[in-house]
Every structure is written in C-alpha cells, then in structure tokens.
PDB file of C-alpha atoms in Angstrom:
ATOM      1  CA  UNK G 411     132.181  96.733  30.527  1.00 48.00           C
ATOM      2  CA  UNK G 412     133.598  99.852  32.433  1.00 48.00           C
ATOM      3  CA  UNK G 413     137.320 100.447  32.868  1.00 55.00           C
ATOM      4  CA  UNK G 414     136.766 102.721  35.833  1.00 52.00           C
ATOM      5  CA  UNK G 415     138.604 101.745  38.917  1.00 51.00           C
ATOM      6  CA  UNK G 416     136.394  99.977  41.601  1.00 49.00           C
ATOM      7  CA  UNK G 417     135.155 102.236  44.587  1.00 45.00           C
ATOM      8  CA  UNK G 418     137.022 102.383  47.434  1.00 47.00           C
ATOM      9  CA  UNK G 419     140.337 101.344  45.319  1.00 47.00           C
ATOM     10  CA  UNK G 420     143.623 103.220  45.953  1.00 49.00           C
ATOM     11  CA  UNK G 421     143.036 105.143  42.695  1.00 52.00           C
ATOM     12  CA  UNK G 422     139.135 105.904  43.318  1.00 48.00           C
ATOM     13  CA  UNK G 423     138.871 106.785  47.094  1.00 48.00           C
ATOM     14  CA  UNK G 424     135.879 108.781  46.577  1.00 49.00           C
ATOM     15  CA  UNK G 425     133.754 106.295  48.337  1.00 47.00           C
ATOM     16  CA  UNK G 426     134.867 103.944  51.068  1.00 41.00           C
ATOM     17  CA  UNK G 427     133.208 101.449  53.395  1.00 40.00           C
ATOM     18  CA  UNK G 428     133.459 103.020  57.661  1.00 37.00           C
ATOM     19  CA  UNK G 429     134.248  99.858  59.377  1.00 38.00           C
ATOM     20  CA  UNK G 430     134.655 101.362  62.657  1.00 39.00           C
ATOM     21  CA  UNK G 431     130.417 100.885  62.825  1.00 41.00           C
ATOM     22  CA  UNK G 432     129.259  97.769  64.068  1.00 46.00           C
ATOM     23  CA  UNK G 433     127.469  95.571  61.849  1.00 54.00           C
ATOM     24  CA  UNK G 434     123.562  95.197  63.134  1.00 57.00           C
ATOM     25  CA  UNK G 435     122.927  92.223  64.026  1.00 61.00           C
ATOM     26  CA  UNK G 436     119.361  90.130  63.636  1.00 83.00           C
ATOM     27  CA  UNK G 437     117.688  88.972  66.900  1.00 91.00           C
ATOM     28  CA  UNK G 438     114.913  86.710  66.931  1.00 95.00           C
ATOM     29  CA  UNK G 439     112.223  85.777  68.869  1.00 95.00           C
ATOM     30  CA  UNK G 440     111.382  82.621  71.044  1.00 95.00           C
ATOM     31  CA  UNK G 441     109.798  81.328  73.935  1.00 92.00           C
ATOM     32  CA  UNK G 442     111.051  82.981  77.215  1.00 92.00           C
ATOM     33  CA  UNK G 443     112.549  80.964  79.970  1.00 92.00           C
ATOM     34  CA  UNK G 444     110.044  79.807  82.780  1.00 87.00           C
ATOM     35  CA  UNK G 445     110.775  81.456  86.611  1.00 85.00           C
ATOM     36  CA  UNK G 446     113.507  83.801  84.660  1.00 89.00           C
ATOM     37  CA  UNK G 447     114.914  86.783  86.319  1.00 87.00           C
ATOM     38  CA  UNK G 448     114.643  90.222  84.316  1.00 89.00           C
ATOM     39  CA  UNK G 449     114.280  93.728  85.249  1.00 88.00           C
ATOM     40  CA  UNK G 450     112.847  96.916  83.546  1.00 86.00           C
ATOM     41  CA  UNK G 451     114.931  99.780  82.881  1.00 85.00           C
ATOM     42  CA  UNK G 452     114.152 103.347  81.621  1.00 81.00           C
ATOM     43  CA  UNK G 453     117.562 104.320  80.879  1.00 84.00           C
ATOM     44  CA  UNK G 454     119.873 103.396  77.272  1.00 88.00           C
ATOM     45  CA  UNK G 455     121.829 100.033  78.304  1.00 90.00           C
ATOM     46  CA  UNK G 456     125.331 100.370  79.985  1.00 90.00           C
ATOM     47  CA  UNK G 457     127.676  97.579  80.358  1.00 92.00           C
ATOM     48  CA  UNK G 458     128.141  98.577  83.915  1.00 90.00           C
ATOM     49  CA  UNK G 459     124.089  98.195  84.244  1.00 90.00           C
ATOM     50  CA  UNK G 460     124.295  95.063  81.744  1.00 93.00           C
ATOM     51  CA  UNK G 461     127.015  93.662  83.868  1.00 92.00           C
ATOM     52  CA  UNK G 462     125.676  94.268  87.592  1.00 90.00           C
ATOM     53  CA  UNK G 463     122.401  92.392  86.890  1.00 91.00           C
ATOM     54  CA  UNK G 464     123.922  89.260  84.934  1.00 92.00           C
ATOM     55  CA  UNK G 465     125.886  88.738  88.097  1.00 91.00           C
ATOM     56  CA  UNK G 466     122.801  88.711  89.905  1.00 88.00           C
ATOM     57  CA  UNK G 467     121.729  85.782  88.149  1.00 90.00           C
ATOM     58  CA  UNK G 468     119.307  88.022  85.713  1.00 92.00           C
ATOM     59  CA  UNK G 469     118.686  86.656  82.304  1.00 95.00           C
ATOM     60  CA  UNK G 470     116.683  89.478  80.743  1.00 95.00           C
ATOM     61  CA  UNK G 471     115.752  93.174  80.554  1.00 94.00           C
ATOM     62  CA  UNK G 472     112.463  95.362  79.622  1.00 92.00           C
ATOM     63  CA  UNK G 473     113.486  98.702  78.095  1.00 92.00           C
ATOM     64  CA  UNK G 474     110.499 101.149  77.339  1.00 89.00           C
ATOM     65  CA  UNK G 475     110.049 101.974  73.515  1.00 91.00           C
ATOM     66  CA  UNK G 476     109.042 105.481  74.527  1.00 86.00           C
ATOM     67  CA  UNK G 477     108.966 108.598  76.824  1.00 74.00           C
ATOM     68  CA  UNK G 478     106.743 108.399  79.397  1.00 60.00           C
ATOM     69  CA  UNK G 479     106.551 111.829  80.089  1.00 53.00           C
ATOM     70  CA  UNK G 480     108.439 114.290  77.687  1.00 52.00           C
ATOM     71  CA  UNK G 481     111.230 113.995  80.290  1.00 54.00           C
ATOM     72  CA  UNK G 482     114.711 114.007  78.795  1.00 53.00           C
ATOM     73  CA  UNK G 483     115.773 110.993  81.435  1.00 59.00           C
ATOM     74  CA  UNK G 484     113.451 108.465  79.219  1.00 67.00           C
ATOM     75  CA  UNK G 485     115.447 107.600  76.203  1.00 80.00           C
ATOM     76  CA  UNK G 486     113.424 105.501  73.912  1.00 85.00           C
ATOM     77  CA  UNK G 487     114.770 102.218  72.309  1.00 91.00           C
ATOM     78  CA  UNK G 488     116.835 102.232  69.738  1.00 92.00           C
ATOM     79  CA  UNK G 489     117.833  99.177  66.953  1.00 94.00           C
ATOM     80  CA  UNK G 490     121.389  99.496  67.934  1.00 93.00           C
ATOM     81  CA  UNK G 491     120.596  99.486  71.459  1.00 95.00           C
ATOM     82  CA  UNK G 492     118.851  96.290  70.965  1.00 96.00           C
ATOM     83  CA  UNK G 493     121.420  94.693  68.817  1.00 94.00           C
ATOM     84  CA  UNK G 494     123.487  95.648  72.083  1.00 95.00           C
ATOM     85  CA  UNK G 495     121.630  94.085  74.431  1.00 96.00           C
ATOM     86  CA  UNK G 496     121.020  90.907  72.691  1.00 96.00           C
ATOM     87  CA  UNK G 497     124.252  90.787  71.096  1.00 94.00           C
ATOM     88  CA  UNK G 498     126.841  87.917  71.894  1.00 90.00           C
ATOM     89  CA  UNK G 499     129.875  88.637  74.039  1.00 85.00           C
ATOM     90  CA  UNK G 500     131.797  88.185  70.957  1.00 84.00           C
ATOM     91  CA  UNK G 501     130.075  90.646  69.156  1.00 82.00           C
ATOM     92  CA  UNK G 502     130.445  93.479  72.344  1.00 87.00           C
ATOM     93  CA  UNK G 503     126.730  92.312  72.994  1.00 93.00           C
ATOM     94  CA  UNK G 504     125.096  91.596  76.928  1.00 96.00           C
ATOM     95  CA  UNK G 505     123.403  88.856  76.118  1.00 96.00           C
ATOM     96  CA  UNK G 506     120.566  89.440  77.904  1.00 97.00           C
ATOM     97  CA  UNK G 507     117.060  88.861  76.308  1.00 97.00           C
ATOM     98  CA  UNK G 508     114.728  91.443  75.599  1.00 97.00           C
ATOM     99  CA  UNK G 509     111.489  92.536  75.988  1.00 95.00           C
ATOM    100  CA  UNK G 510     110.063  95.916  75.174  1.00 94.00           C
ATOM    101  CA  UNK G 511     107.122  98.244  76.987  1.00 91.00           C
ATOM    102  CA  UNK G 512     105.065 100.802  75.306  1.00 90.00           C
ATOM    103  CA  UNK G 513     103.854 103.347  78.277  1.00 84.00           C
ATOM    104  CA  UNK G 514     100.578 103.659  77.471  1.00 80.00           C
ATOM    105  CA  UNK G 515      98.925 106.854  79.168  1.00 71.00           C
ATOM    106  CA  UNK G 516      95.200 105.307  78.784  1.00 66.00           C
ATOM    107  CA  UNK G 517      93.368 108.731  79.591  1.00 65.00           C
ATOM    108  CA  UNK G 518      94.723 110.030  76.302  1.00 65.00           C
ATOM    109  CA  UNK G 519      92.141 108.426  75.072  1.00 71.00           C
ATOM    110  CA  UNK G 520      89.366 110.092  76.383  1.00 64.00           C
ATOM    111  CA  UNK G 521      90.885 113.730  76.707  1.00 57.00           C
ATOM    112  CA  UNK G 522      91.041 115.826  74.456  1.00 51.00           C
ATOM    113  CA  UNK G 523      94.929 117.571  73.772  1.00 50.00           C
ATOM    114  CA  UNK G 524      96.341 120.933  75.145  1.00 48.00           C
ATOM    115  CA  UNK G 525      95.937 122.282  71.143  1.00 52.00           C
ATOM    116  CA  UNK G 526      92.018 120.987  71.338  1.00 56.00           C
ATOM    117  CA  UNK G 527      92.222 118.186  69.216  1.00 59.00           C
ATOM    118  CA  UNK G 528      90.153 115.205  69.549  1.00 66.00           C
ATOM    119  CA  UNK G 529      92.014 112.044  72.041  1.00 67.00           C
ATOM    120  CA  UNK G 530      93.646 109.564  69.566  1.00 76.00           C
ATOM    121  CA  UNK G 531      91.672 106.805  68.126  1.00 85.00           C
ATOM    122  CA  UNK G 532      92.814 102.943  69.233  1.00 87.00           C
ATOM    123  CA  UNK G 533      94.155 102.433  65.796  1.00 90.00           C
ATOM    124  CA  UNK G 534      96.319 105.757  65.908  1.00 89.00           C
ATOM    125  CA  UNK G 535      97.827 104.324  68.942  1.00 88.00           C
ATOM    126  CA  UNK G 536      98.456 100.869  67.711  1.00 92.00           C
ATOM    127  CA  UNK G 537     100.037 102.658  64.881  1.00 93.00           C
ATOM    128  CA  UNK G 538     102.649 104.506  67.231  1.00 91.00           C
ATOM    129  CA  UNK G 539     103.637 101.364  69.025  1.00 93.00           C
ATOM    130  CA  UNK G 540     103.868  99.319  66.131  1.00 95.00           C
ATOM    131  CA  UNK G 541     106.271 102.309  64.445  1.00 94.00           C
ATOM    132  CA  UNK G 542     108.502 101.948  67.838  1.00 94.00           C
ATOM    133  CA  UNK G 543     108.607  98.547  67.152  1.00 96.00           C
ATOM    134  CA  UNK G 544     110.143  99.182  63.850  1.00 95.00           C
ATOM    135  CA  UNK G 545     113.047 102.098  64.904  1.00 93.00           C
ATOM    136  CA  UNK G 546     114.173  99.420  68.073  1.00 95.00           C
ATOM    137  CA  UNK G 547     114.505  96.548  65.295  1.00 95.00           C
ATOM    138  CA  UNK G 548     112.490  94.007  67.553  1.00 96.00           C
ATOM    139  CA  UNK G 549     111.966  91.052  65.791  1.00 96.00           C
ATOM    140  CA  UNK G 550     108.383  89.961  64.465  1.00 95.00           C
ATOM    141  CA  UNK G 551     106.811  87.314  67.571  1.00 93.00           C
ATOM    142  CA  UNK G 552     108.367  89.608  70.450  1.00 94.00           C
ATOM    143  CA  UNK G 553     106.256  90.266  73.526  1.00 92.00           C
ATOM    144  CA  UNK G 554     105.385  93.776  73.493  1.00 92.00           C
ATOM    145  CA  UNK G 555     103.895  94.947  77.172  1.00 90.00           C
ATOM    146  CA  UNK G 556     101.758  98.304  77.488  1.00 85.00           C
ATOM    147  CA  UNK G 557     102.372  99.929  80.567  1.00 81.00           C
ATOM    148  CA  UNK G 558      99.091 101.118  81.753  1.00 75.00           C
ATOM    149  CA  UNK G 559      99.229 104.981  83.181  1.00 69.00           C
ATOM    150  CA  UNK G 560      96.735 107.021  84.811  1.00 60.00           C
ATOM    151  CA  UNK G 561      93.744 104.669  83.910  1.00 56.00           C
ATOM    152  CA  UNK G 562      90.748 106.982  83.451  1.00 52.00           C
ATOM    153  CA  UNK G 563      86.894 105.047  84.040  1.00 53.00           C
ATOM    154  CA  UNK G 564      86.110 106.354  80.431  1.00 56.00           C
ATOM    155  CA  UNK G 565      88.514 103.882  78.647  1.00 66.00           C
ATOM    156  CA  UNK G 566      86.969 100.778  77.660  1.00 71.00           C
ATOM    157  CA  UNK G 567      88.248  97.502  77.285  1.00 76.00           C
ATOM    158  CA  UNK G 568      86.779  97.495  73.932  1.00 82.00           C
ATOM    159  CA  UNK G 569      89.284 100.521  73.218  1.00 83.00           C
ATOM    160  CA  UNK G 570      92.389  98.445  74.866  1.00 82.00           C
ATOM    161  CA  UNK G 571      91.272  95.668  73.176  1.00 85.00           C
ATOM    162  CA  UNK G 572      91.770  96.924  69.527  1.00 88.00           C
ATOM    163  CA  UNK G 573      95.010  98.682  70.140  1.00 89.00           C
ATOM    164  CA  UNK G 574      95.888  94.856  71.268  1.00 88.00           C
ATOM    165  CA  UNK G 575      94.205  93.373  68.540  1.00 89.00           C
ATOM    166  CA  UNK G 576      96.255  95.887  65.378  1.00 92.00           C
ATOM    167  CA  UNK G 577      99.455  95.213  67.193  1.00 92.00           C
ATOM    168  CA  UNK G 578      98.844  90.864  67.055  1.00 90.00           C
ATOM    169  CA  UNK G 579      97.624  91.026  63.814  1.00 91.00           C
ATOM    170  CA  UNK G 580     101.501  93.177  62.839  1.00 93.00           C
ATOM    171  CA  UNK G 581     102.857  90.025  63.984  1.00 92.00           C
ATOM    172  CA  UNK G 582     103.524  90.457  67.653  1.00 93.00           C
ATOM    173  CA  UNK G 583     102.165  89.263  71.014  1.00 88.00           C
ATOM    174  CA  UNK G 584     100.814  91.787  73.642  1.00 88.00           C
ATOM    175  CA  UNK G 585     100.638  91.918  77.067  1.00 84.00           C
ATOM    176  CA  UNK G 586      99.470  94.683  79.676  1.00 79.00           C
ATOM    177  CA  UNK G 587     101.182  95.796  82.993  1.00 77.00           C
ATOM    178  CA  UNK G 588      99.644  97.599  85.619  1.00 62.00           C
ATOM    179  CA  UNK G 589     100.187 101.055  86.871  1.00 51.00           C
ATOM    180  CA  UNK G 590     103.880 101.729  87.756  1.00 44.00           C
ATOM    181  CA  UNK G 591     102.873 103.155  91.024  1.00 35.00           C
ATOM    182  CA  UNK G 592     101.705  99.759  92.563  1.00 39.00           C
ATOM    183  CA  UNK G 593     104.603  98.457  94.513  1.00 35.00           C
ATOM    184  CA  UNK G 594     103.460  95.031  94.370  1.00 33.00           C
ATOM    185  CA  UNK G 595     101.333  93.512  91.490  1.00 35.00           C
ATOM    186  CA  UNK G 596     100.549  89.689  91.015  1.00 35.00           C
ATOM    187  CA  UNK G 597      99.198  89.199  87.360  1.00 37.00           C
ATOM    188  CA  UNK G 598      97.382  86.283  86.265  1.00 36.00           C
ATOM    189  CA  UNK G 599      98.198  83.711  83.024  1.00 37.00           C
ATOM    190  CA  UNK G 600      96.475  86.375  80.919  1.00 39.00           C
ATOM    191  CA  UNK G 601      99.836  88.331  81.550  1.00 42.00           C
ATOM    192  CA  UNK G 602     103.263  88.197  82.989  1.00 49.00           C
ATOM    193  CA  UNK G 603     103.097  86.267  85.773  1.00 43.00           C
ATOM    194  CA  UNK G 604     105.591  88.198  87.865  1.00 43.00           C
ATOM    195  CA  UNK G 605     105.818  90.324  91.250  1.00 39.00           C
ATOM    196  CA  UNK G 606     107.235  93.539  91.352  1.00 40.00           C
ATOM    197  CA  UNK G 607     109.662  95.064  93.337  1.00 39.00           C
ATOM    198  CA  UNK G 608     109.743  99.030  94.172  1.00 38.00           C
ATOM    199  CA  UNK G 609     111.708 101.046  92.206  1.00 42.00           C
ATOM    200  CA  UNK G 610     115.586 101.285  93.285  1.00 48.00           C
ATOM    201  CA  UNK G 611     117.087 104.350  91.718  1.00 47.00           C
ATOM    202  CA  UNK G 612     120.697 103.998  89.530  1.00 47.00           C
ATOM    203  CA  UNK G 613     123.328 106.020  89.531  1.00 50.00           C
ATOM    204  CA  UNK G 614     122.476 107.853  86.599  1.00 51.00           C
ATOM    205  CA  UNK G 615     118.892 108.649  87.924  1.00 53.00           C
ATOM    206  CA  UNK G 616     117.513 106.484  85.815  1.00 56.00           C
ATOM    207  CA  UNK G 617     114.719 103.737  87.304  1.00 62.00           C
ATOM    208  CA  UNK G 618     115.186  99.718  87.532  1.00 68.00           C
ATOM    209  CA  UNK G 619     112.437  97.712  88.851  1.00 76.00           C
ATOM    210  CA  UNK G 620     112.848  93.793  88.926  1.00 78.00           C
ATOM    211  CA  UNK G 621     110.147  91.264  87.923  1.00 82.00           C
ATOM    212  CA  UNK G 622     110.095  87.385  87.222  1.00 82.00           C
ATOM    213  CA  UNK G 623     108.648  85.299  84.607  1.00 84.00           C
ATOM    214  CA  UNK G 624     106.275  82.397  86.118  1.00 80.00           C
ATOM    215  CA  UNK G 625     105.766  79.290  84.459  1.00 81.00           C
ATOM    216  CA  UNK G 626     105.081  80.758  81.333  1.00 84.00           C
ATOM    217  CA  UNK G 627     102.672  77.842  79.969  1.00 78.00           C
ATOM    218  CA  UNK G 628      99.181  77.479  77.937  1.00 75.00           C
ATOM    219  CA  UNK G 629      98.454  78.882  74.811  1.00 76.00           C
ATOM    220  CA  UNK G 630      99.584  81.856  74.844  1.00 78.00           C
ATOM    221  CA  UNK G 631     103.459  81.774  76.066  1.00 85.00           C
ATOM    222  CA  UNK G 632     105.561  84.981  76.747  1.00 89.00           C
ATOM    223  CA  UNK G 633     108.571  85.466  73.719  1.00 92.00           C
ATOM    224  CA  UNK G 634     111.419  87.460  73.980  1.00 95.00           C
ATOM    225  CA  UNK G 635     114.408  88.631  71.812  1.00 97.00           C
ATOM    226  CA  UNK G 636     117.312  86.556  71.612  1.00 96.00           C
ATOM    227  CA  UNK G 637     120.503  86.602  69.283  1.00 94.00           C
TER     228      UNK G 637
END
C-alpha cells in the first residue's frame, strides 16, 4: 500500500476537486400533463424568461436542439441548460418541464449542398438529431418534435418516416410540427394537440411562441423531461 499523501490533501494540492460547478443533475422522462401550458423558445434559458412564464401559469418549455439558420441568435441546447431548466428550486433549477425541437429544413433532402454534395440521406439526419439529443442530456423516452421548414414536394413521407423511425428505435418518441410561419396550426392526436400563437419577440431578440398540450391520451402519449 502507498504512503503518498491523498490528492487534494494539504500536503499534495496538485489536484483538487472545483466545487464552485454545479453538480449535473439526471432528469427523467414521463407522461406530460393534459391541457398544460408551455411555450417554445429559441434563446439559452434566463431566470428572468424562466420566471415571467411560471407566473403566467406555464408549466413547460420547448428549446430547439439546433440552429435553424447559421444565425448566431439560435443557441442550441445544452446538458447544463437542461439540468437548469428542469432543475429544482433548491438546486437553482426552473422547474419547468422540457421538451426539445430539432428544426428540420426538409428540402435538404432533396437539394443538393452549396459544395455539390449529394442532400443527406434519412439516416444521416436521424443521426444528427439523435447526437443533439446526447450533448442536451435529454433523458431516453423524451418527446423529441421536428420542426418542419421549407417543405419541398420532393420529400416523401417515406423519407420523414425513417428519420422518425431511427430516432424511436434510440429510445425516444417523435413528433412533427408544422412550418413556423403558420400563425395558427391545430394538429391532430398523431401530434401535439396544441394551437399556436404568433411569435412575440423578447427582449433579447430572441423568439417565444406559446402552445398547449390537449388531452394527451391513446397510445401514443406526449413525455417530457422532469427532475
């Protein structure tokens, strides 16, 4: 056995432990409230946004897991971001559940890219969300939601359908929003059942958009991130 003082000790402070980092929490996933409140938000969590909607009688937030269009104002998810957001006021958290959206630009898929390259397959794609998944920490179960963009009439449903299909069979449940610019949108049980609201903009320039669960029933439910 070794002699040699322990790490961190007053007479080996070579190494020591930073405890001014928070501690990551886990979230997990369940079953998300019927006729809940939420709203979608492009912009990294603030307690001032946090704050303002909870007294507002909102119970949950969508945060996109990626830039929608190279613009420095969309700030993908992040795990410490979610472990903010779902965190317990004792732990500095919102507590606010959480759902994430992939934007989903669906004529990428047909185009080919600036550099010539053939469009992306399905499977590359699934592979992209289900890697955002992984650097924003959402827990296995979650709801994911692709935000369909600029739907082009050479997408199939057979394409959409696998990218849905790769990211189920990682262990998550999918569902598909329409495109952003419809002010108004009422989804069937296939989907959240929800209405949208237009846009209002923050203070920071950053978008929020409101939009309700329905009765979130059959076989299929909605689940979000809890802590």
């Amino acid at each position: 056995m070794s002699n040699a003082p322990a790490l961190g000790s007053k007479d080996n402070p070579g190494y020591v432990k930073i405890t001014n980092t928070p501690e990551l929490q886990h979230a997990y996933s369940t079953v998300a409230h019927p006729h809940s409140k939420g709203f979608i938000y492009n912009g990294t969590m603030k307690p001032s946004i946090a704050d303002k909607y909870k007294s507002e009688g909102y119970t949950f937030c969508m945060r996109n897991l990626n830039q929608s269009d190279g613009s420095s104002q969309y700030i993908p998810l992040t795990a410490q971001e979610t472990n903010r957001i779902t965190g317990t006021n004792d732990q500095h958290g919102y507590e606010l559940a959480l759902m994430p959206v992939y934007i989903l630009d669906s004529s990428a898929l047909t185009n080919k890219t600036t550099s010539g390259n053939t469009a992306p397959t399905p499977s590359a794609v699934a592979a992209d969300v289900l890697s955002a998944l992984s650097t924003a920490a959402i827990p296995i179960g979650t709801t994911v939601w692709l935000q369909l963009t600029k739907a082009d009439k050479g997408v199939t449903s057979d394409q959409i359908q696998a990218i849905e299909h790769q990211i189920f069979q990682s262990g998550y449940s999918v569902g598909i929003l329409g495109d952003e610019v419809q002010q108004q949108q009422q989804t069937n049980a296939r989907v959240l059942e929800s209405t949208y609201t237009p846009f209002e903009q923050s203070g920071s320039g950053a978008k929020v958009r409101t939009i309700t669960i329905g009765d979130n029933t059959g076989s299929f439910p909605i689940y979000w991130a809890v802590q």
